[in-house]
Every structure is written in structure tokens, then in C-alpha cells.
Short mmCIF file of C-alpha atoms in Angstrom, two decimals:
data_model
loop_
_atom_site.label_atom_id
_atom_site.label_comp_id
_atom_site.label_asym_id
_atom_site.label_seq_id
_atom_site.Cartn_x
_atom_site.Cartn_y
_atom_site.Cartn_z
CA UNK A 5 -2.91 -12.18 19.07
CA UNK A 6 -5.03 -9.64 17.49
CA UNK A 7 -5.79 -6.31 17.29
CA UNK A 8 -8.95 -3.85 17.47
CA UNK A 9 -9.91 -1.08 18.41
CA UNK A 10 -13.47 0.68 19.06
CA UNK A 11 -13.27 4.24 19.44
CA UNK A 12 -15.79 6.96 19.93
CA UNK A 13 -16.52 10.35 18.63
CA UNK A 14 -18.94 12.94 19.15
CA UNK A 15 -20.43 12.27 16.02
CA UNK A 16 -20.36 8.47 16.09
CA UNK A 17 -18.72 5.43 15.98
CA UNK A 18 -15.05 4.36 14.73
CA UNK A 19 -14.05 0.70 14.94
CA UNK A 20 -11.10 -1.15 13.20
CA UNK A 21 -9.68 -4.78 13.37
CA UNK A 22 -7.30 -6.23 11.50
CA UNK A 23 -7.60 -10.19 9.65
CA UNK A 24 -4.33 -12.33 10.93
CA UNK A 25 -5.15 -15.58 12.99
CA UNK A 26 -2.24 -17.61 14.00
CA UNK A 27 -1.40 -21.28 16.33
CA UNK A 28 2.27 -20.46 16.02
CA UNK A 29 3.83 -18.64 13.33
CA UNK A 30 4.03 -21.68 11.12
CA UNK A 31 0.07 -21.48 10.96
CA UNK A 32 -1.85 -18.57 9.99
CA UNK A 33 -4.65 -17.41 8.22
CA UNK A 34 -6.84 -13.95 6.97
CA UNK A 35 -10.28 -14.50 9.80
CA UNK A 36 -12.80 -11.56 10.21
CA UNK A 37 -12.71 -10.30 14.22
CA UNK A 38 -15.63 -7.46 13.22
CA UNK A 39 -19.91 -8.69 12.82
CA UNK A 40 -22.16 -6.57 12.37
CA UNK A 41 -25.54 -6.88 13.73
CA UNK A 42 -28.20 -4.31 12.62
CA UNK A 43 -32.29 -3.61 12.46
CA UNK A 44 -32.54 -0.20 9.86
CA UNK A 45 -33.95 2.56 11.56
CA UNK A 46 -34.03 1.37 15.01
CA UNK A 47 -30.42 -0.66 16.25
CA UNK A 48 -26.77 -1.49 14.72
CA UNK A 49 -24.46 -3.83 16.89
CA UNK A 50 -21.02 -3.78 16.57
CA UNK A 51 -19.05 -6.85 17.59
CA UNK A 52 -15.03 -7.40 17.77
CA UNK A 53 -13.14 -9.83 19.13
CA UNK A 54 -9.51 -11.62 20.19
CA UNK A 55 -8.44 -14.23 21.41
CA UNK A 56 -9.06 -18.19 21.17
CA UNK A 57 -10.87 -18.52 17.92
CA UNK A 58 -13.02 -21.52 18.83
CA UNK A 59 -14.23 -19.58 21.12
CA UNK A 60 -14.42 -16.27 18.97
CA UNK A 61 -16.30 -18.26 16.36
CA UNK A 62 -18.36 -20.13 18.63
CA UNK A 63 -20.01 -16.70 20.34
CA UNK A 64 -20.31 -15.79 17.12
CA UNK A 65 -22.23 -18.45 15.92
CA UNK A 66 -24.38 -18.61 19.11
CA UNK A 67 -25.05 -14.74 18.54
CA UNK A 68 -26.14 -15.15 15.19
CA UNK A 69 -27.95 -18.00 15.32
CA UNK A 70 -30.35 -16.51 18.27
CA UNK A 71 -30.63 -13.87 16.46
CA UNK A 72 -31.94 -15.60 13.43
CA UNK A 73 -34.25 -18.10 15.34
CA UNK A 74 -37.70 -16.35 16.73
CA UNK A 75 -38.60 -19.18 19.00
CA UNK A 76 -35.38 -20.38 20.35
CA UNK A 77 -35.56 -19.89 24.90
CA UNK A 78 -32.15 -17.82 24.60
CA UNK A 79 -32.95 -13.53 24.71
CA UNK A 80 -31.29 -12.47 20.89
CA UNK A 81 -29.01 -9.42 21.01
CA UNK A 82 -31.79 -7.97 18.43
CA UNK A 83 -34.34 -7.39 21.23
CA UNK A 84 -33.25 -6.30 24.14
CA UNK A 85 -33.75 -2.32 24.66
CA UNK A 86 -30.43 -1.13 25.42
CA UNK A 87 -26.76 -1.37 25.12
CA UNK A 88 -26.18 -2.43 28.86
CA UNK A 89 -28.15 -5.07 28.06
CA UNK A 90 -27.08 -6.54 25.08
CA UNK A 91 -23.47 -5.82 26.16
CA UNK A 92 -24.98 -8.44 29.07
CA UNK A 93 -26.14 -11.45 27.14
CA UNK A 94 -22.41 -11.26 24.99
CA UNK A 95 -20.98 -11.29 28.18
CA UNK A 96 -23.17 -14.02 29.50
CA UNK A 97 -22.72 -16.39 26.07
CA UNK A 98 -18.75 -15.72 26.15
CA UNK A 99 -18.64 -16.75 29.53
CA UNK A 100 -20.61 -19.72 28.52
CA UNK A 101 -18.17 -21.14 26.02
CA UNK A 102 -15.74 -20.80 27.65
CA UNK A 103 -17.17 -22.97 30.64
CA UNK A 104 -18.11 -25.36 27.64
CA UNK A 105 -14.49 -24.89 26.55
CA UNK A 106 -12.79 -25.87 29.51
CA UNK A 107 -15.61 -28.43 31.82
CA UNK A 108 -13.73 -31.40 30.34
CA UNK A 109 -10.32 -32.56 29.29
CA UNK A 110 -8.28 -29.57 28.88
CA UNK A 111 -8.40 -27.53 32.39
CA UNK A 112 -6.57 -24.41 31.30
CA UNK A 113 -9.46 -22.54 31.46
CA UNK A 114 -7.14 -19.54 30.12
CA UNK A 115 -6.27 -20.64 27.20
CA UNK A 116 -9.31 -20.68 25.42
CA UNK A 117 -9.83 -17.12 26.87
CA UNK A 118 -11.13 -14.78 24.70
CA UNK A 119 -12.59 -10.43 24.96
CA UNK A 120 -14.86 -8.55 22.58
CA UNK A 121 -15.40 -5.01 22.13
CA UNK A 122 -18.43 -4.48 21.25
CA UNK A 123 -20.32 -1.01 19.81
CA UNK A 124 -23.54 0.47 18.60
CA UNK A 125 -26.51 2.36 19.47
CA UNK A 126 -30.23 1.27 20.14
CA UNK A 127 -33.28 3.84 19.62
CA UNK A 128 -33.64 5.59 22.23
CA UNK A 129 -29.93 5.24 23.46
CA UNK A 130 -26.72 6.57 22.89
CA UNK A 131 -23.86 5.23 20.57
CA UNK A 132 -21.72 3.81 22.45
CA UNK A 133 -18.94 1.25 23.34
CA UNK A 134 -18.17 -1.74 25.87
CA UNK A 135 -15.20 -3.32 26.39
CA UNK A 136 -16.60 -7.48 27.19
CA UNK A 137 -14.08 -9.43 29.73
CA UNK A 138 -13.69 -13.68 29.60
CA UNK A 139 -15.34 -13.28 33.10
CA UNK A 140 -18.15 -12.52 31.54
CA UNK A 141 -18.02 -8.62 33.03
CA UNK A 142 -17.17 -4.99 31.47
CA UNK A 143 -16.65 -1.77 30.86
CA UNK A 144 -18.07 1.17 28.53
CA UNK A 145 -16.44 4.42 27.29
CA UNK A 146 -16.57 7.59 29.24
CA UNK A 147 -15.24 11.17 28.36
CA UNK A 148 -12.00 9.95 30.02
CA UNK A 149 -11.67 6.73 28.54
CA UNK A 150 -13.20 6.89 25.56
CA UNK A 151 -12.24 4.47 23.76
CA UNK A 152 -10.94 0.11 23.88
CA UNK A 153 -8.11 -1.70 22.46
CA UNK A 154 -7.96 -5.17 22.37
CA UNK A 155 -5.42 -7.92 21.03
CA UNK A 156 -1.43 -6.52 21.15
CA UNK A 157 -3.30 -3.34 22.51
CA UNK A 158 0.95 -1.52 23.64
CA UNK A 159 2.25 -0.81 20.36
CA UNK A 160 -0.17 1.11 19.04
CA UNK A 161 -1.39 3.22 22.37
CA UNK A 162 0.89 6.28 22.83
CA UNK A 163 -0.52 7.79 19.34
CA UNK A 164 -4.19 7.41 20.35
CA UNK A 165 -3.70 9.06 23.83
CA UNK A 166 -1.67 11.71 22.19
CA UNK A 167 -3.83 12.87 19.11
CA UNK A 168 -8.02 11.55 19.96
CA UNK A 169 -9.84 14.03 20.18
CA UNK A 170 -13.93 13.36 20.38
CA UNK A 171 -14.27 16.52 17.71
CA UNK A 172 -12.38 15.17 15.13
CA UNK A 173 -13.81 13.93 11.94
CA UNK A 174 -14.49 10.66 10.88
CA UNK A 175 -11.45 10.87 8.40
CA UNK A 176 -9.06 12.01 10.60
CA UNK A 177 -10.36 9.01 13.10
CA UNK A 178 -8.86 6.80 10.17
CA UNK A 179 -5.59 8.70 9.85
CA UNK A 180 -5.17 8.05 13.55
CA UNK A 181 -6.41 4.55 14.02
CA UNK A 182 -4.18 3.26 10.30
CA UNK A 183 -1.05 4.64 11.89
CA UNK A 184 -2.17 3.27 15.46
CA UNK A 185 -2.45 -0.19 13.20
CA UNK A 186 0.78 0.28 11.27
CA UNK A 187 2.55 0.89 14.25
CA UNK A 188 1.61 -1.93 15.93
CA UNK A 189 1.71 -4.10 12.25
CA UNK A 190 5.73 -3.46 11.96
CA UNK A 191 6.77 -4.35 15.02
CA UNK A 192 4.47 -8.46 15.96
CA UNK A 193 3.90 -10.59 13.33
CA UNK A 194 0.68 -11.52 15.11
CA UNK A 195 -1.42 -8.73 13.43
CA UNK A 196 -1.39 -8.26 10.11
CA UNK A 197 -3.75 -6.91 7.33
CA UNK A 198 -5.77 -6.33 5.76
CA UNK A 199 -8.06 -4.24 8.32
CA UNK A 200 -12.01 -4.08 8.62
CA UNK A 201 -13.36 -0.85 9.27
CA UNK A 202 -16.23 0.29 9.84
CA UNK A 203 -18.23 3.67 11.40
CA UNK A 204 -21.45 4.32 12.92
CA UNK A 205 -22.71 8.19 12.20
CA UNK A 206 -25.03 8.70 15.15
CA UNK A 207 -28.12 8.70 15.40
CA UNK A 208 -28.03 7.06 11.94
CA UNK A 209 -29.32 3.78 12.61
CA UNK A 210 -27.77 2.03 9.78
CA UNK A 211 -24.67 0.39 8.95
CA UNK A 212 -22.61 2.40 6.19
CA UNK A 213 -19.88 1.00 4.20
CA UNK A 214 -18.21 -1.55 5.46
CA UNK A 215 -14.27 -1.03 3.29
CA UNK A 216 -11.62 -4.08 3.62
CA UNK A 217 -8.67 -2.14 3.71
CA UNK A 218 -5.74 -4.38 1.70
CA UNK A 219 -2.12 -4.46 2.42
CA UNK A 220 -2.00 -3.22 -1.48
CA UNK A 221 -4.16 -0.09 -0.85
CA UNK A 222 -2.67 3.32 -2.00
CA UNK A 223 -3.73 5.23 1.16
CA UNK A 224 -2.45 2.89 3.88
CA UNK A 225 0.51 2.86 1.65
CA UNK A 226 1.01 6.14 1.64
CA UNK A 227 -0.02 6.84 5.31
CA UNK A 228 2.31 3.84 6.10
CA UNK A 229 5.18 5.25 3.84
CA UNK A 230 4.67 9.09 5.11
CA UNK A 231 4.25 8.43 8.94
CA UNK A 232 8.29 7.44 9.32
CA UNK A 233 9.30 11.06 7.68
CA UNK A 234 6.08 12.36 9.58
CA UNK A 235 7.60 11.71 12.68
CA UNK A 236 11.34 12.52 11.96
CA UNK A 237 9.37 15.96 10.98
CA UNK A 238 7.32 16.27 14.91
CA UNK A 239 11.18 15.24 16.62
CA UNK A 240 13.06 18.25 14.48
CA UNK A 241 10.13 20.75 16.13
CA UNK A 242 11.36 19.87 19.10
CA UNK A 243 13.81 21.70 20.48
CA UNK A 244 17.21 20.05 21.33
CA UNK A 245 18.70 18.25 24.27
CA UNK A 246 21.55 20.73 25.18
CA UNK A 247 23.23 18.35 28.04
CA UNK A 248 24.82 20.23 31.22
CA UNK B 17 8.49 -3.29 35.12
CA UNK B 18 11.49 -1.16 33.91
CA UNK B 19 12.82 0.48 30.10
CA UNK B 20 16.10 0.64 29.48
CA UNK B 21 17.71 1.36 25.73
CA UNK B 22 20.36 0.74 24.58
CA UNK B 23 21.93 2.28 20.65
CA UNK B 24 24.78 2.24 18.67
CA UNK B 25 25.32 5.69 16.90
CA UNK B 26 28.06 6.44 14.46
CA UNK B 27 29.69 8.68 17.02
CA UNK B 28 29.66 5.99 20.32
CA UNK B 29 26.89 5.13 22.40
CA UNK B 30 23.83 6.25 24.43
CA UNK B 31 22.15 4.62 27.34
CA UNK B 32 18.75 5.50 29.37
CA UNK B 33 16.83 3.53 32.11
CA UNK B 34 14.57 4.13 34.18
CA UNK B 35 14.10 3.76 37.61
CA UNK B 36 11.44 2.55 38.97
CA UNK B 37 11.58 -0.59 40.80
CA UNK B 38 8.01 -2.25 42.15
CA UNK B 39 6.38 -5.03 43.84
CA UNK B 40 3.27 -4.85 43.45
CA UNK B 41 1.54 -1.05 42.71
CA UNK B 42 1.32 -0.35 46.39
CA UNK B 43 5.49 -1.16 46.76
CA UNK B 44 7.20 0.35 44.72
CA UNK B 45 10.46 2.77 45.14
CA UNK B 46 13.66 4.47 42.66
CA UNK B 47 16.53 2.28 41.97
CA UNK B 48 18.96 2.44 39.67
CA UNK B 49 19.70 0.30 37.00
CA UNK B 50 22.72 1.60 34.73
CA UNK B 51 26.19 0.59 35.91
CA UNK B 52 29.24 1.38 34.81
CA UNK B 53 33.10 0.66 35.28
CA UNK B 54 35.62 2.46 33.84
CA UNK B 55 39.88 2.33 33.32
CA UNK B 56 40.46 5.60 32.07
CA UNK B 57 41.89 5.41 28.51
CA UNK B 58 41.09 1.53 27.72
CA UNK B 59 37.63 0.68 28.37
CA UNK B 60 34.47 1.47 29.22
CA UNK B 61 31.98 -0.68 30.39
CA UNK B 62 28.38 -0.01 30.90
CA UNK B 63 25.48 -2.54 32.27
CA UNK B 64 21.77 -2.07 32.35
CA UNK B 65 19.38 -4.43 33.84
CA UNK B 66 15.62 -5.71 33.69
CA UNK B 67 14.22 -8.81 36.00
CA UNK B 68 13.72 -9.78 39.92
CA UNK B 69 15.81 -6.50 41.75
CA UNK B 70 17.39 -9.27 44.00
CA UNK B 71 19.56 -11.07 40.93
CA UNK B 72 20.04 -7.59 39.36
CA UNK B 73 21.54 -6.73 42.48
CA UNK B 74 23.39 -9.70 43.21
CA UNK B 75 25.05 -10.01 39.66
CA UNK B 76 25.83 -6.10 39.85
CA UNK B 77 27.80 -6.40 43.49
CA UNK B 78 29.53 -9.91 41.86
CA UNK B 79 30.63 -8.51 38.88
CA UNK B 80 31.90 -4.99 41.00
CA UNK B 81 33.40 -7.01 43.64
CA UNK B 82 35.40 -9.60 41.23
CA UNK B 83 37.02 -6.26 39.81
CA UNK B 84 38.34 -4.51 42.73
CA UNK B 85 40.01 -8.14 44.26
CA UNK B 86 42.84 -8.83 42.01
CA UNK B 87 43.56 -12.05 44.24
CA UNK B 88 39.53 -13.21 43.14
CA UNK B 89 39.99 -16.54 41.23
CA UNK B 90 36.82 -15.84 39.34
CA UNK B 91 37.98 -13.21 35.45
CA UNK B 92 36.70 -10.15 35.52
CA UNK B 93 35.20 -7.96 33.48
CA UNK B 94 37.95 -5.12 33.59
CA UNK B 95 40.87 -7.74 32.79
CA UNK B 96 38.97 -8.90 29.30
CA UNK B 97 40.80 -8.12 25.96
CA UNK B 98 37.49 -7.98 24.71
CA UNK B 99 33.80 -6.91 24.66
CA UNK B 100 33.09 -10.37 24.14
CA UNK B 101 34.64 -12.15 26.67
CA UNK B 102 33.15 -9.11 28.62
CA UNK B 103 29.81 -9.88 27.49
CA UNK B 104 30.33 -13.49 28.04
CA UNK B 105 31.74 -13.56 31.39
CA UNK B 106 28.05 -11.25 32.58
CA UNK B 107 26.32 -13.82 30.94
CA UNK B 108 27.52 -16.85 33.13
CA UNK B 109 27.01 -14.18 36.06
CA UNK B 110 23.51 -13.68 35.34
CA UNK B 111 23.24 -17.69 35.16
CA UNK B 112 25.18 -18.08 37.78
CA UNK B 113 22.73 -15.85 39.93
CA UNK B 114 19.61 -17.26 38.40
CA UNK B 115 20.36 -20.90 39.20
CA UNK B 116 21.78 -20.41 43.28
CA UNK B 117 18.13 -18.18 43.64
CA UNK B 118 16.41 -20.92 41.95
CA UNK B 119 17.92 -24.19 43.39
CA UNK B 120 16.24 -24.45 47.18
CA UNK B 121 12.79 -23.79 47.86
CA UNK B 122 11.15 -22.04 45.39
CA UNK B 123 10.97 -24.22 42.08
CA UNK B 124 10.14 -21.44 40.02
CA UNK B 125 13.18 -20.52 38.73
CA UNK B 126 11.10 -17.46 36.23
CA UNK B 127 10.62 -15.51 38.84
CA UNK B 128 13.95 -14.80 38.97
CA UNK B 129 15.03 -14.03 35.60
CA UNK B 130 16.38 -10.44 34.56
CA UNK B 131 17.72 -9.32 31.68
CA UNK B 132 21.08 -6.95 30.54
CA UNK B 133 21.83 -4.89 27.68
CA UNK B 134 25.70 -4.24 27.94
CA UNK B 135 27.74 -1.79 26.54
CA UNK B 136 31.37 -0.62 25.73
CA UNK B 137 34.47 -0.36 23.95
CA UNK B 138 37.86 -1.96 25.15
CA UNK B 139 41.17 -0.92 23.81
CA UNK B 140 41.48 -2.20 19.74
CA UNK B 141 37.88 -3.10 19.36
CA UNK B 142 35.34 -0.38 18.71
CA UNK B 143 31.70 0.39 20.53
CA UNK B 144 28.93 -1.95 20.50
CA UNK B 145 25.57 -3.14 22.42
CA UNK B 146 24.50 -6.60 23.44
CA UNK B 147 21.95 -8.41 24.75
CA UNK B 148 22.47 -10.93 27.64
CA UNK B 149 19.73 -13.30 28.15
CA UNK B 150 18.62 -15.20 31.50
CA UNK B 151 20.62 -18.05 30.39
CA UNK B 152 23.51 -15.98 29.74
CA UNK B 153 23.60 -16.80 25.91
CA UNK B 154 23.89 -13.20 24.08
CA UNK B 155 23.59 -11.36 20.94
CA UNK B 156 25.13 -8.33 19.57
CA UNK B 157 23.74 -5.12 17.62
CA UNK B 158 23.75 -5.01 14.20
CA UNK B 159 23.47 -2.40 11.12
CA UNK B 160 19.70 -3.91 11.04
CA UNK B 161 19.67 -3.87 14.56
CA UNK B 162 21.62 -1.12 15.98
CA UNK B 163 20.00 -1.09 19.50
CA UNK B 164 18.15 -3.34 22.50
CA UNK B 165 15.74 -2.75 24.82
CA UNK B 166 14.92 -4.54 27.91
CA UNK B 167 11.77 -4.65 30.39
CA UNK B 168 8.28 -3.07 28.84
CA UNK B 169 8.83 -2.35 25.58
CA UNK B 170 6.48 -2.09 23.19
CA UNK B 171 5.08 1.29 23.77
CA UNK B 172 8.34 2.69 22.74
CA UNK B 173 9.72 0.47 19.76
CA UNK B 174 7.73 2.29 16.53
CA UNK B 175 9.28 6.04 17.58
CA UNK B 176 12.56 3.82 17.61
CA UNK B 177 11.80 1.81 14.51
CA UNK B 178 10.66 5.21 12.65
CA UNK B 179 13.19 7.83 14.05
CA UNK B 180 16.32 5.90 14.79
CA UNK B 181 19.32 6.70 11.93
CA UNK B 182 22.90 5.96 12.77
CA UNK B 183 24.15 9.23 11.96
CA UNK B 184 21.61 11.52 14.22
CA UNK B 185 23.96 13.07 16.43
CA UNK B 186 23.58 12.84 20.39
CA UNK B 187 21.39 15.42 21.41
CA UNK B 188 19.36 14.03 18.73
CA UNK B 189 19.18 10.84 20.24
CA UNK B 190 18.79 11.96 23.82
CA UNK B 191 15.13 13.27 22.78
CA UNK B 192 14.24 10.52 20.29
CA UNK B 193 14.25 7.91 23.83
CA UNK B 194 13.20 10.51 25.65
CA UNK B 195 9.79 10.26 23.49
CA UNK B 196 10.53 6.72 23.59
CA UNK B 197 10.86 6.51 27.64
CA UNK B 198 8.01 8.95 27.45
CA UNK B 199 5.62 7.56 25.40
CA UNK B 200 5.80 4.34 27.62
CA UNK B 201 5.47 6.23 31.42
CA UNK B 202 2.75 7.76 30.35
CA UNK B 203 0.88 3.89 29.18
CA UNK B 204 2.70 1.88 31.91
CA UNK B 205 3.01 2.52 35.96
CA UNK B 206 5.67 0.39 36.01
CA UNK B 207 8.49 2.50 34.08
CA UNK B 208 9.21 5.94 36.14
CA UNK B 209 10.55 8.74 36.31
CA UNK B 210 13.72 9.67 37.27
CA UNK B 211 15.81 8.37 34.05
CA UNK B 212 19.53 8.04 33.57
CA UNK B 213 20.84 8.76 30.66
CA UNK B 214 24.95 8.17 29.56
CA UNK B 215 26.29 8.77 25.88
CA UNK B 216 29.83 7.97 25.38
CA UNK B 217 31.94 8.54 22.80
CA UNK B 218 33.55 6.37 20.72
CA UNK B 219 37.53 6.22 21.04
CA UNK B 220 37.30 8.46 24.27
CA UNK B 221 37.89 5.61 26.43
CA UNK B 222 36.33 7.46 29.16
CA UNK B 223 32.61 7.99 30.60
CA UNK B 224 31.58 11.53 30.31
CA UNK B 225 28.67 12.86 32.03
CA UNK B 226 25.95 10.94 33.55
CA UNK B 227 23.19 12.84 34.29
CA UNK B 228 19.61 12.20 36.36
CA UNK B 229 16.89 13.20 34.32
CA UNK B 230 14.33 14.11 37.19
CA UNK B 231 10.35 14.53 36.20
CA UNK B 232 10.37 18.13 36.97
CA UNK B 233 13.61 18.56 34.51
CA UNK B 234 12.76 21.43 31.84
CA UNK B 235 14.04 19.72 29.38
CA UNK B 236 12.14 16.24 29.85
CA UNK B 237 8.76 18.52 30.87
CA UNK B 238 8.89 20.62 26.78
CA UNK B 239 9.73 17.16 25.61
CA UNK B 240 6.91 15.74 27.21
CA UNK B 241 4.17 18.65 26.49
CA UNK B 242 5.40 19.27 22.98
CA UNK B 243 5.36 15.82 21.79
CA UNK B 244 1.41 15.48 21.68
CA UNK B 245 1.01 18.59 19.68
CA UNK B 246 4.15 17.41 17.87
CA UNK B 247 2.47 14.42 16.77
CA UNK B 248 -1.36 16.26 16.14
CA UNK B 249 0.76 18.60 13.51
CA UNK B 250 2.49 15.27 12.42
CA UNK B 251 -0.68 13.09 11.96
CA UNK B 252 -2.10 16.33 9.81
CA UNK B 253 0.57 15.77 7.44
CA UNK B 254 -0.84 13.42 6.31
CA UNK B 255 -3.61 13.12 3.66
CA UNK B 256 -7.24 12.71 4.87
CA UNK B 257 -8.76 8.83 4.93
CA UNK B 258 -11.66 9.88 1.75
CA UNK B 259 -13.85 6.37 1.89
CA UNK B 260 -15.18 4.90 -1.21
#
């Protein structure tokens, strides 16, 4: 599986993705699922992928190729005027890759499926995040629905729902995401460290640091080890059940 | 879907189940998923079910009928010497119901599947909990794996994994389960209130109270409303991310 989250804050965007890919439990490895394109001062586009690895790699390769070859007749995400148009291109490219894989031989198109979280900002627009479905259509974050998850989303959702706040700082958002990822990693072997992190400051139009959080990262270790105790303390704060 | 948890404490057993059943989002109702048989002073047997409602109702009806009709040639769970033998009978009965449903017409046996959590104590044995699969085989709780969930298990698992302690009191266990259920209910429409609760004190061989926790239950409301704040406080306890 996979676990990726993209969330919108008032101060910008935060993206986190795991790196485990597996075909059965006896065949797993590390692969990057977060990709960034930028034109400094003008646009930053971040994509995270979940699903069939051949599909997602083909998608990223096509997006990348088309952003480099100017004479290529296909449209490039680096020339679209809005994030909406970028989402449209990525959706079309994703659908194209899935259709290609499914057109001959293997008929189970669902096996080639993949989902994408797209986030970023283009000059003239606001920072935003999209969730793109295998069918190529997509939805955008709103105030009511300010983050998207793809992959193994269930274990890590309750803490996001409860603790997300659009006013939170990048530092607090990263802490929240690490707790959400740690809950998932502890429950499901198909999600694993290291984690890729990227924060984007609104209106900066540049890629800040993109740290990779390894399993032995001291901060991750602290969060992972302290969260159990913090949760137990939180439970203690609640009044006890008294029965009838 | 459904959400049921059965857990073993040093002082006894705690069971909680939701009551929502649905066939599509436009057809849902309340149904009991927790059933108890007892012979006071000798045995208490509790069963919780998840899966196809026709299957689970047939299972419960068969178990109940056979426990009442003494002349019935089929074995009854009220006469088995151990919880292991009770689990074997329930597993066989479950497999029988699923096989009956699948034998004619509809061939997708998976559509008739159901899972069961069985817990209780029979004089001469210890209190224990089993998870019974649709295939009729089963596993028992151990010190390493002291609780079972069935149904929509993912949202509510992280808090159980982190905060369960075999030494906890019934009151604290109920509080923990309410948080786990609340996280699930907030995330998934197929799990809903009211909740059925049962605690069993080790070596009591009697059914204590079996309260039903309604949506307007003041204690549930307190837990549900306070947990968000308690979680945010727990996050605040953790050190902040500092970046590179």
C-alpha cells in the first residue's frame, strides 16, 4: 500500500509520504512517492502517488518528459496558467497510462489503478491541493475538507480529523502528520519509513527543504515513543465511566 | 459494516458492539450484535457478530434453538465442557450457515460471510476470548494479542494498541473502548450508535449489567466532545519539529 497526506494551512501547504512499495509481503523495497517541479518565483508543483507502481512511475516519467521537451506536442504542467489546469493534465495523463496498461492482455484495469495528490501554487492563484482519481477526475480542498489522504488512510485519519487546525504552524503540522503516520506504520506492514516531507510557504514560489525522515531520526523516535504515553495521559484527563 | 471489540483484562472481559446494519447508505437500521447465554454459577458465553445479517441472525437462532431443545441431536454450547469446545461448535455452525446460503443460486460465498467474537468463562477454565473466522476456524487471545476487533477495525485500532493495559479497570477499559468507537463512528457511516456494552468479572459466572449507550448518553457525549481537546493537549506535550 502507501500512505500520503497533503494538507492546506493558512500559511501554506504540507506534504508527507511514506516510501514502502510491495508486491506481497516477501517483496518490498523503498521508493519515492513525492515529486516536485518548480519554476522559481513563478510556480511550485508537488505530486504524491499511491497505487500500482508501474502506473505511477509511468505517470511521473510522462509528466517529467513533457516538462522538459519543449517541442513535445503534449501540454506540460510547467506552462499551465492555473493549478486547476495542471490537475486536468495530470488526470488525463493518469487515465491514459491506466488505459494503455489495460488495453491488451490483462483485463483487470483495477489492477493498474493509482491515485494522486497534487498540491502547489502558480503565480496569480492561491496555494491549493487536489485529489486525482484513477478515472482522471479530481476534487479540490475546501475549508470543510482541508486535507487529502491516499493509500492506507484509515488508521491515521482520526488524529487528523481531531487535531488539524488551519492556523497551526508548519512545525505543529509536521508533528501531527508524524503521529498520523506513526499510527499507520504501527498497524500496517505495507506502510513504512523513511518518510518524505515537504513544506511550501504560501506566495514563496520556491521549494523549501525536502527532508527525508529516516527510521533512526531522533525527532521521529521521540514522537513515536512519547505518543503512547501522551495518549494515555489524554485518556486519564477524561472522566471515568461510572456504569449504571 | 460493524464494529465490535472483545478484550481480556486481568479482572475479566469487556465487550462492546455498535448496532448499525445497512444495505447501501439508503437502507440502514439498528440491530443488536451482542448476544449472551448463561448458566448462573457455571458459565457465561457472549457472542458478537459482524458480516452478512442473514448469516449472523441464522447463526444466533441456531445456537439459541439448540441451547433450548434438549432432545435436539445437535450439540449445545450450554453443555460443552470448555470455551474451546464452544468455539468449535460456533465455528462449525457458522460454516454450516454460510455453506447453506451459498449452495444454491448465488455462488459468491463471500457475500454470506460473517465473523464472530466469542468470549466468556466456563467453570474450571479461565475467562477468554476467541475470534472465529467465516471458515469456522478460530484463534484465541494471548498476552501478546489480548483483544480482537471485527468489522470496521482500522480507525479505532491505534488507540487500543497504544493505551490498552491488562491491569486497567473496567471503568478505564470502557472509556478506552468509547474513544475507539467514537473515532470509528466519526470516520465511517457504516458504524453507528447506540452501542451495546457488557463487562464480565472473572470467576463471577454471572452476567452483570448490559447497558445500551444511546447517542444522547451524557457520558458518551462527554468522551466524544472532550477527546478532541485531550488529543490536542497530548500533541502539545510532544516537542515541536525543528526542521533541519
